[in-house]
mmCIF file of C-alpha atoms in Angstrom:
data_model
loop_
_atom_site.group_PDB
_atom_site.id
_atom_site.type_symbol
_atom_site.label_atom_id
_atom_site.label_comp_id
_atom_site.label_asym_id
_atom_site.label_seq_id
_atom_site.Cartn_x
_atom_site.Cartn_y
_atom_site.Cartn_z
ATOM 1 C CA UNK A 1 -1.737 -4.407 -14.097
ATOM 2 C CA UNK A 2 0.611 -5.368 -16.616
ATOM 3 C CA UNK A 3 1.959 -9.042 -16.912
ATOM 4 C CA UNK A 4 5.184 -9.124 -19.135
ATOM 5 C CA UNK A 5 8.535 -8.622 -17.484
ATOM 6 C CA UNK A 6 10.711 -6.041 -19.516
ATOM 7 C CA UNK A 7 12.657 -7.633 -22.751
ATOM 8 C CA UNK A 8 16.000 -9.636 -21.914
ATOM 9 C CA UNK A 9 18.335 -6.988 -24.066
ATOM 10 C CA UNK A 10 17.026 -3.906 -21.998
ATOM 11 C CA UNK A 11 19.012 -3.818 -18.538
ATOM 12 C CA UNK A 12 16.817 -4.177 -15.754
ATOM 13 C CA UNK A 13 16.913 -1.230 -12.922
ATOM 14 C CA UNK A 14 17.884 -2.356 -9.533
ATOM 15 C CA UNK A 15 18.133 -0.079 -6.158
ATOM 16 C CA UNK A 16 19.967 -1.450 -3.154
ATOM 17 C CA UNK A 17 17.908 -0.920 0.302
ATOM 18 C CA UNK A 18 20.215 -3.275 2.353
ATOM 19 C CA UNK A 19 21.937 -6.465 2.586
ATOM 20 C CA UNK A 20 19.166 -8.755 2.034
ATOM 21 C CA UNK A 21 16.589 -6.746 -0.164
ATOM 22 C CA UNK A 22 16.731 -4.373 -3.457
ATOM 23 C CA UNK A 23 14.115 -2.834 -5.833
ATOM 24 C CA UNK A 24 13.509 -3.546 -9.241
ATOM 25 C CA UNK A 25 10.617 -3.710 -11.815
ATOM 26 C CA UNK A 26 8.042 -6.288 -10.915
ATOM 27 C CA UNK A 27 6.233 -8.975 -13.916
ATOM 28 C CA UNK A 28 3.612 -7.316 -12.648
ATOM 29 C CA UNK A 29 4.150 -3.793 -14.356
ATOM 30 C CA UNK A 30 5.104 -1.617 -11.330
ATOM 31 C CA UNK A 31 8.561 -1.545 -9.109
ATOM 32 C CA UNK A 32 8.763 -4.479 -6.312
ATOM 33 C CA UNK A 33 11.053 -5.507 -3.688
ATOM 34 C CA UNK A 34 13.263 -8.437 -4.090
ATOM 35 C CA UNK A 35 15.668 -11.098 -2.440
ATOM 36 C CA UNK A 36 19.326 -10.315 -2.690
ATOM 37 C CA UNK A 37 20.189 -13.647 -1.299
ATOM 38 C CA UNK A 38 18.297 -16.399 0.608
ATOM 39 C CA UNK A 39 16.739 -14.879 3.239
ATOM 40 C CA UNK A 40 16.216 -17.386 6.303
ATOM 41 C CA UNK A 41 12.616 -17.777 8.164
ATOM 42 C CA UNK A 42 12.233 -15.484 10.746
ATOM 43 C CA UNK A 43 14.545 -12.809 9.111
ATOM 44 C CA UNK A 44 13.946 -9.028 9.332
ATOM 45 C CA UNK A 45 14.226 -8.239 5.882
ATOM 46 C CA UNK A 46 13.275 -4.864 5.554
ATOM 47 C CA UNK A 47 12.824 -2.187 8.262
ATOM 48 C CA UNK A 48 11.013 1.616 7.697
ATOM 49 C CA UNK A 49 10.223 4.467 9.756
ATOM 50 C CA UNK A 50 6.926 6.286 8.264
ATOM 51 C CA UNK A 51 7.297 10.316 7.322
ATOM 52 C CA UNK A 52 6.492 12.001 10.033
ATOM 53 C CA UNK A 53 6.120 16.256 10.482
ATOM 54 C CA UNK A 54 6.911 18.473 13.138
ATOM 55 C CA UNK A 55 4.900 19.384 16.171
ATOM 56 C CA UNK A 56 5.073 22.790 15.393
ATOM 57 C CA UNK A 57 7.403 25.220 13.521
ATOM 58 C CA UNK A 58 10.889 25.298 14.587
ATOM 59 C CA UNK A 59 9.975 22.010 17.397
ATOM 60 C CA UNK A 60 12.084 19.487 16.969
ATOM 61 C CA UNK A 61 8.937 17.501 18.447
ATOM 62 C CA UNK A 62 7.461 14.995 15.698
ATOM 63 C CA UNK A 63 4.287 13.626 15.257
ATOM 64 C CA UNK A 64 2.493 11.262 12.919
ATOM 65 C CA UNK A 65 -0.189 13.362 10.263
ATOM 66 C CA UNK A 66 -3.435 12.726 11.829
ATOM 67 C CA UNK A 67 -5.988 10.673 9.690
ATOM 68 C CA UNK A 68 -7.367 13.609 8.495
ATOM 69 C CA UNK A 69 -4.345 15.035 7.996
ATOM 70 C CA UNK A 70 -3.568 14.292 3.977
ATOM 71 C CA UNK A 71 -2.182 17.398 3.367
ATOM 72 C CA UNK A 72 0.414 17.397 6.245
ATOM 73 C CA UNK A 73 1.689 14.118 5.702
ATOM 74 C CA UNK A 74 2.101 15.436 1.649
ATOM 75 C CA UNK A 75 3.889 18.703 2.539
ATOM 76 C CA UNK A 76 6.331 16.269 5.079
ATOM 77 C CA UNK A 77 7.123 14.026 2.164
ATOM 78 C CA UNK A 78 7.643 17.130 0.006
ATOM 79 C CA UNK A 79 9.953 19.020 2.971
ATOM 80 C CA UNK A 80 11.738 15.797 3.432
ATOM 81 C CA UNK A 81 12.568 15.539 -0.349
ATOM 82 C CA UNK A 82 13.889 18.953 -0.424
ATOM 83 C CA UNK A 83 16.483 18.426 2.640
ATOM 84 C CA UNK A 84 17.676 15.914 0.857
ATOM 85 C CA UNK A 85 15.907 12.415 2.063
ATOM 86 C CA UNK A 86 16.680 10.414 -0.911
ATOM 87 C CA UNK A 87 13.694 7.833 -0.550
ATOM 88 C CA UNK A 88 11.616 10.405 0.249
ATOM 89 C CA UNK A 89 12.448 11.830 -3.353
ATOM 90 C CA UNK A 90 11.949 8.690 -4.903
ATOM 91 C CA UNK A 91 8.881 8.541 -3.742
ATOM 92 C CA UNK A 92 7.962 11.663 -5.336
ATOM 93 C CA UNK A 93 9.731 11.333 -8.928
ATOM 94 C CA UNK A 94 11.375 9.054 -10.861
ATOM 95 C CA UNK A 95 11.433 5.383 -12.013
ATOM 96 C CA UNK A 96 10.587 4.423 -8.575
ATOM 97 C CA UNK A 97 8.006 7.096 -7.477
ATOM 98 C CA UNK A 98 4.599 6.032 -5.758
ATOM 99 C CA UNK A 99 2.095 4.456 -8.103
ATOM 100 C CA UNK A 100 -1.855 5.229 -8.521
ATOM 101 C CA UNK A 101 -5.110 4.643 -9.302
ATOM 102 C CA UNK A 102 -6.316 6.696 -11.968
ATOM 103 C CA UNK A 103 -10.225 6.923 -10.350
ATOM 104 C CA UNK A 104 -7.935 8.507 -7.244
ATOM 105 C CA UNK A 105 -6.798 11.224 -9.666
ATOM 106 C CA UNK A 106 -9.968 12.026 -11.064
ATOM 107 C CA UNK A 107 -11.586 13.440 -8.394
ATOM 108 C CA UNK A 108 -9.014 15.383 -7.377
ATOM 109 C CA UNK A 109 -10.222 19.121 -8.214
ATOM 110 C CA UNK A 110 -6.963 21.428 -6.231
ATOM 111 C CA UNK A 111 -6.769 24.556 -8.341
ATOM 112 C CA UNK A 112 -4.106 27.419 -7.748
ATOM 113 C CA UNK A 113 -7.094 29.119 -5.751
ATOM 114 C CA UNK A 114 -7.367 25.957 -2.953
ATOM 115 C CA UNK A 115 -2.982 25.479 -2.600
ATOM 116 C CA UNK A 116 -2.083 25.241 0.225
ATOM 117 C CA UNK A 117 0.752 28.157 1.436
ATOM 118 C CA UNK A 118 3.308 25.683 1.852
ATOM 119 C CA UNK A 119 2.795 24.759 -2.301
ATOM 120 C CA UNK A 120 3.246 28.392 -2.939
ATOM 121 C CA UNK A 121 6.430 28.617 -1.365
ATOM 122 C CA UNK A 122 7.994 25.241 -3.013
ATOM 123 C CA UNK A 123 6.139 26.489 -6.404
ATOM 124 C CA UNK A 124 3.859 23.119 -6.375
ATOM 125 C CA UNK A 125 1.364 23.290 -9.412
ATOM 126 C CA UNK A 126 -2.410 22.349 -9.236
ATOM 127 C CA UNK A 127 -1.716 18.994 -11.095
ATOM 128 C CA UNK A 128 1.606 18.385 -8.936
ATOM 129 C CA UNK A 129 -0.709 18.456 -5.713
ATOM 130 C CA UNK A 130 -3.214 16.425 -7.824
ATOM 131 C CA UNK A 131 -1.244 13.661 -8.067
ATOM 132 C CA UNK A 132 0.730 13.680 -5.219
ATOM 133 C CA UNK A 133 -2.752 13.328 -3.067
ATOM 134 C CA UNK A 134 -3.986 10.731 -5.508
ATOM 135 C CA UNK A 135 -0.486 8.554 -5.087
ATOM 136 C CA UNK A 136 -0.950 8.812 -1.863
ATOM 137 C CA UNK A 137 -4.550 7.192 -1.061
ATOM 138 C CA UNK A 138 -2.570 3.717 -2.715
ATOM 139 C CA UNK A 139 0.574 3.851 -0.746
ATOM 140 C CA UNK A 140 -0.740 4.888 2.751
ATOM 141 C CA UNK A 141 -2.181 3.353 6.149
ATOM 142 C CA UNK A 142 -3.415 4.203 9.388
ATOM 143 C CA UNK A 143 -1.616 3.271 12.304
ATOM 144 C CA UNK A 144 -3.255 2.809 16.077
ATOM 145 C CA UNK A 145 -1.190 1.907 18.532
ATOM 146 C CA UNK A 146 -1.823 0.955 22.342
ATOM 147 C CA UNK A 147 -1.239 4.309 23.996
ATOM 148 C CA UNK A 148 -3.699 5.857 21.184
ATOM 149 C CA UNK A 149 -1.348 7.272 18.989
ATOM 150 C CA UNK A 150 -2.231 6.987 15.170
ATOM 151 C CA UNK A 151 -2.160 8.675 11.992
ATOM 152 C CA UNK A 152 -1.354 8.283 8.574
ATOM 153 C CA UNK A 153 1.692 5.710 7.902
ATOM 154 C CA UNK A 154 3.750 5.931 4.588
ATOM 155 C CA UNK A 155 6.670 3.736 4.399
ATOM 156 C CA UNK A 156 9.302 5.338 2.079
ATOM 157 C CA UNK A 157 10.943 1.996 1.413
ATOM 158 C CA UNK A 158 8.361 -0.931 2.313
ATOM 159 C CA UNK A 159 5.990 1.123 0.066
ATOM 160 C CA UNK A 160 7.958 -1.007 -2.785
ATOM 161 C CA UNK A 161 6.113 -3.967 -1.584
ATOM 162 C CA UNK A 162 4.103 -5.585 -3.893
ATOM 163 C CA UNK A 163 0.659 -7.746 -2.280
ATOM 164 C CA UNK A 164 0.001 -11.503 -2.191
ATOM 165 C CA UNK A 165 -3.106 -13.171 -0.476
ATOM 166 C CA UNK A 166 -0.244 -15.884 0.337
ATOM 167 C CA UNK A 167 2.891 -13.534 0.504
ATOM 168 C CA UNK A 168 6.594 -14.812 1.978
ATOM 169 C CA UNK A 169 6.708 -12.479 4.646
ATOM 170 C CA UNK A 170 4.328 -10.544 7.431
ATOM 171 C CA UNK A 171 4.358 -6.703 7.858
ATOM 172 C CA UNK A 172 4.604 -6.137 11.467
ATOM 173 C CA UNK A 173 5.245 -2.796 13.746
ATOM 174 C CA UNK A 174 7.798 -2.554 17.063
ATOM 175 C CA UNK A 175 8.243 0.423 19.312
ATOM 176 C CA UNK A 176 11.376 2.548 18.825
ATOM 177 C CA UNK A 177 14.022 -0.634 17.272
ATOM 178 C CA UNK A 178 16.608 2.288 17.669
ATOM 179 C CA UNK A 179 18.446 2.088 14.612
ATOM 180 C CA UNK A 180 17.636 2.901 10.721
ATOM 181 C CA UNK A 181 14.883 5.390 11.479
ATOM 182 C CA UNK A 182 15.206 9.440 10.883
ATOM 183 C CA UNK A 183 16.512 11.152 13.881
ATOM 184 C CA UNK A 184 14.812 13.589 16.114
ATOM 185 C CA UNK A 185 17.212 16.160 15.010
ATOM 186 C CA UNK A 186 17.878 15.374 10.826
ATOM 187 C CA UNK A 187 15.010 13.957 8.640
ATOM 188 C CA UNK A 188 17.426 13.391 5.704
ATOM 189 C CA UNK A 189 17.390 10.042 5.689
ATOM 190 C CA UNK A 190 20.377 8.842 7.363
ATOM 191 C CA UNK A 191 21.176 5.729 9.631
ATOM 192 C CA UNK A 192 20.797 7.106 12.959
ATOM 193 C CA UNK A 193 20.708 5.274 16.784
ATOM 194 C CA UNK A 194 18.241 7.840 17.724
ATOM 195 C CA UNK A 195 14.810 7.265 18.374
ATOM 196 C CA UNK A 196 12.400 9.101 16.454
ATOM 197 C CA UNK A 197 10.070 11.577 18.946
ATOM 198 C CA UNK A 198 6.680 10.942 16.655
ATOM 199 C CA UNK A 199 6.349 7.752 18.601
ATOM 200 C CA UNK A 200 6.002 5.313 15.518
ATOM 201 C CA UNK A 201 8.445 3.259 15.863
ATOM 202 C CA UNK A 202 9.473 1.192 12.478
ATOM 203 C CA UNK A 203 7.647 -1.369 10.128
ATOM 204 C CA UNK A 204 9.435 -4.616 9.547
ATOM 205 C CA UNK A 205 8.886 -7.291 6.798
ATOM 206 C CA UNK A 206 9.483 -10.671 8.482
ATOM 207 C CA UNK A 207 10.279 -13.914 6.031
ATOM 208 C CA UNK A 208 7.580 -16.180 7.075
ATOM 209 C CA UNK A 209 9.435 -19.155 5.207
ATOM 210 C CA UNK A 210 12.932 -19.091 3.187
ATOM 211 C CA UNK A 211 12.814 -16.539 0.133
ATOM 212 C CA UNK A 212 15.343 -17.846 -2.097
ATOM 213 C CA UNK A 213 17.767 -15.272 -4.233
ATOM 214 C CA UNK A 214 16.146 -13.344 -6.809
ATOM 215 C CA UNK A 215 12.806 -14.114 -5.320
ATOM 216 C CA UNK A 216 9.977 -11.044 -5.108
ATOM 217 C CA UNK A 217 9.331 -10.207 -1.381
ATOM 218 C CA UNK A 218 5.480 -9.764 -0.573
ATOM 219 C CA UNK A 219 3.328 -9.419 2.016
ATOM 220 C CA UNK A 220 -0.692 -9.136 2.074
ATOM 221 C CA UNK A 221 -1.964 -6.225 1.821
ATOM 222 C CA UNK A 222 -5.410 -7.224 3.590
ATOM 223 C CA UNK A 223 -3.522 -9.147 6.525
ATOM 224 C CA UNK A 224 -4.918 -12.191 7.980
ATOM 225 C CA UNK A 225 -8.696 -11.141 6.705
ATOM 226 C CA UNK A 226 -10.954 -13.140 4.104
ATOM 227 C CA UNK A 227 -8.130 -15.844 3.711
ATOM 228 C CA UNK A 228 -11.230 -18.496 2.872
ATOM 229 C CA UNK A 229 -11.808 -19.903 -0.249
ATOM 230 C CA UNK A 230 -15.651 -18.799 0.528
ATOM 231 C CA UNK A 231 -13.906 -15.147 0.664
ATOM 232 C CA UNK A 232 -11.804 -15.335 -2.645
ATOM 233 C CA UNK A 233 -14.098 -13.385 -4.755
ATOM 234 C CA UNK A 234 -15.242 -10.741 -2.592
ATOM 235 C CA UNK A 235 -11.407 -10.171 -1.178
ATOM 236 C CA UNK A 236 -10.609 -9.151 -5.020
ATOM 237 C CA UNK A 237 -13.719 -7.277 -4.978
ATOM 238 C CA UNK A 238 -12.138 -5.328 -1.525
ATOM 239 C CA UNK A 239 -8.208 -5.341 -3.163
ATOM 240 C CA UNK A 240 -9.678 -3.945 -6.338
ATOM 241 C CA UNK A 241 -11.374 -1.084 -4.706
ATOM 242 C CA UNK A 242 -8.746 -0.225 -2.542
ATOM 243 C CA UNK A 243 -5.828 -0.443 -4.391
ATOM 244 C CA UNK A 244 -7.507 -0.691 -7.917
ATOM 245 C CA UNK A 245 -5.942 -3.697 -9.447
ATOM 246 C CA UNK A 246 -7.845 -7.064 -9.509
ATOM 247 C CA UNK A 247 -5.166 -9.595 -7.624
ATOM 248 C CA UNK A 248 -4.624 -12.977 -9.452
ATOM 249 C CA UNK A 249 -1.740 -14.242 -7.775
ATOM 250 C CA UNK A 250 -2.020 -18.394 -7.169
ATOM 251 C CA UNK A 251 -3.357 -18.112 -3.863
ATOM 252 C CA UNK A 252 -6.716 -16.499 -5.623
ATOM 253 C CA UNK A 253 -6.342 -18.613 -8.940
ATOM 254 C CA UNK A 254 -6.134 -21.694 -6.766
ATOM 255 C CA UNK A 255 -8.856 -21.185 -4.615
ATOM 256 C CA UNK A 256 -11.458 -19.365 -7.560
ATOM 257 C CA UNK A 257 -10.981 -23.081 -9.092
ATOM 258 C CA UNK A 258 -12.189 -24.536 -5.450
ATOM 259 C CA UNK A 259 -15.364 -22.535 -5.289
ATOM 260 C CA UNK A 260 -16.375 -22.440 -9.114
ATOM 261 C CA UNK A 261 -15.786 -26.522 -8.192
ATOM 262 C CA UNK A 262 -18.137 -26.428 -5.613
ATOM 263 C CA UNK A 263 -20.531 -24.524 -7.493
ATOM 264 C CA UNK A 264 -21.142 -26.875 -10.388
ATOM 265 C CA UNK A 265 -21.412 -29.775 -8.056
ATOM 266 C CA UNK A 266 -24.458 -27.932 -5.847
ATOM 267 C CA UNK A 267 -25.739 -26.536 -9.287
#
């Protein structure tokens, strides 16, 4: 991933998502989420609901895409975008759209031949679908929860996120918070007091210290696992084959120095 930031004299693109948190490019080469102000321990500083599809034509039911379920969660994303969900659309095109990893794209092999119906009828090309599938193996999850409910999770606005083994706030999931989620009845992206009927409930980033202003917002994308210093290396090793970029933020720099330390001393 790139390093530099972009020059002083070019203006630097900023998108509001709400009072504590806005987008904008990221030193390291792709878009990122950032501190309007100081956000305070313990604050909920960004809360999504993941795209979710219909039960069924013309049932206002909803329902997470199965795991399996790639192409339902893309056509969502794409039906979403036309009725006018504007981070949906982001998501999709644009200076903020989803990222990938070009091995992703590689083996994607869609020709007109394999489309999907629902393509045809929005006029999605082979190389459109391509992509779109190849974005999304880097910007989704699976999500279990209690009752058994899961599927594929992607987070229109936490999707921003950039990772860091040692990040400044926690990704965590509550049942139905009520407010800032789609509606049952209109998936357009509005604030809504209605609780979604896929069952999902929302994804919130949660300050685990005080971000000061201007500060990038992370969280890790590998949770609590292979925190060690023992685990440094072979946590990269799982990041970069994931997500495809090697990580090098301080919390791997720092402890790389620990075990190559430890190394020369039993060598």
């Amino acid at each position: 991933m790139a390093s530099d930031s972009p020059p002083a004299t070019v203006p630097r693109r900023r998108l509001f998502v709400n009072e504590w948190v806005e987008a904008r490019p990221s030193k390291c080469g792709s878009n990122g989420l950032f501190a309007r102000k100081l956000i305070q321990a313990g604050t909920i500083c960004c809360r999504d609901h993941p795209v979710c599809l219909s039960s069924r034509e013309g049932d206002i039911a909803r329902q997470l895409p199965q795991l399996d379920n790639l192409d339902g969660l893309m056509q969502a994303l794409v039906e979403n975008a036309a009725q006018g969900d504007d981070w949906c659309k982001r998501a999709l095109k644009g200076e903020w759209q989803m990222t990938y990893v070009q091995r992703h794209l590689d083996v994607q092999e869609t020709t007109d031949d394999d489309l999907p119906v629902w393509c045809k009828k929005v006029r999605m090309a082979p190389e459109e679908y391509n992509l779109l599938a190849a974005q999304l193996q880097s910007n989704v999850a699976g999500h279990v929860m209690e009752h058994g409910n899961q599927g594929l999770i992607l987070n229109p606005r936490i999707r921003l996120c950039n990772h860091d083994c040692d990040p400044n706030t926690h990704l965590a999931w509550r049942e139905h918070m009520g407010s800032n989620i789609h509606a049952a009845t209109n998936h357009v992206g509005e604030e809504s007091k209605t609780k979604c009927t896929c069952g999902a409930g929302d994804y919130l980033l949660i300050a685990q210290r005080d971000i000061a202003a201007d500060e990038e917002i992370t969280f890790s994308y590998m949770g609590d696992q292979m925190r060690a210093a023992d685990d440094v290396e072979r946590r990269q090793e799982v990041i970069e084959r994931r997500w495809g970029f090697r990580c090098k933020c301080d919390f791997c720099e720092d402890q790389l120095k620990i075990t190559v330390s430890k190394r020369r001393k039993t060598s």
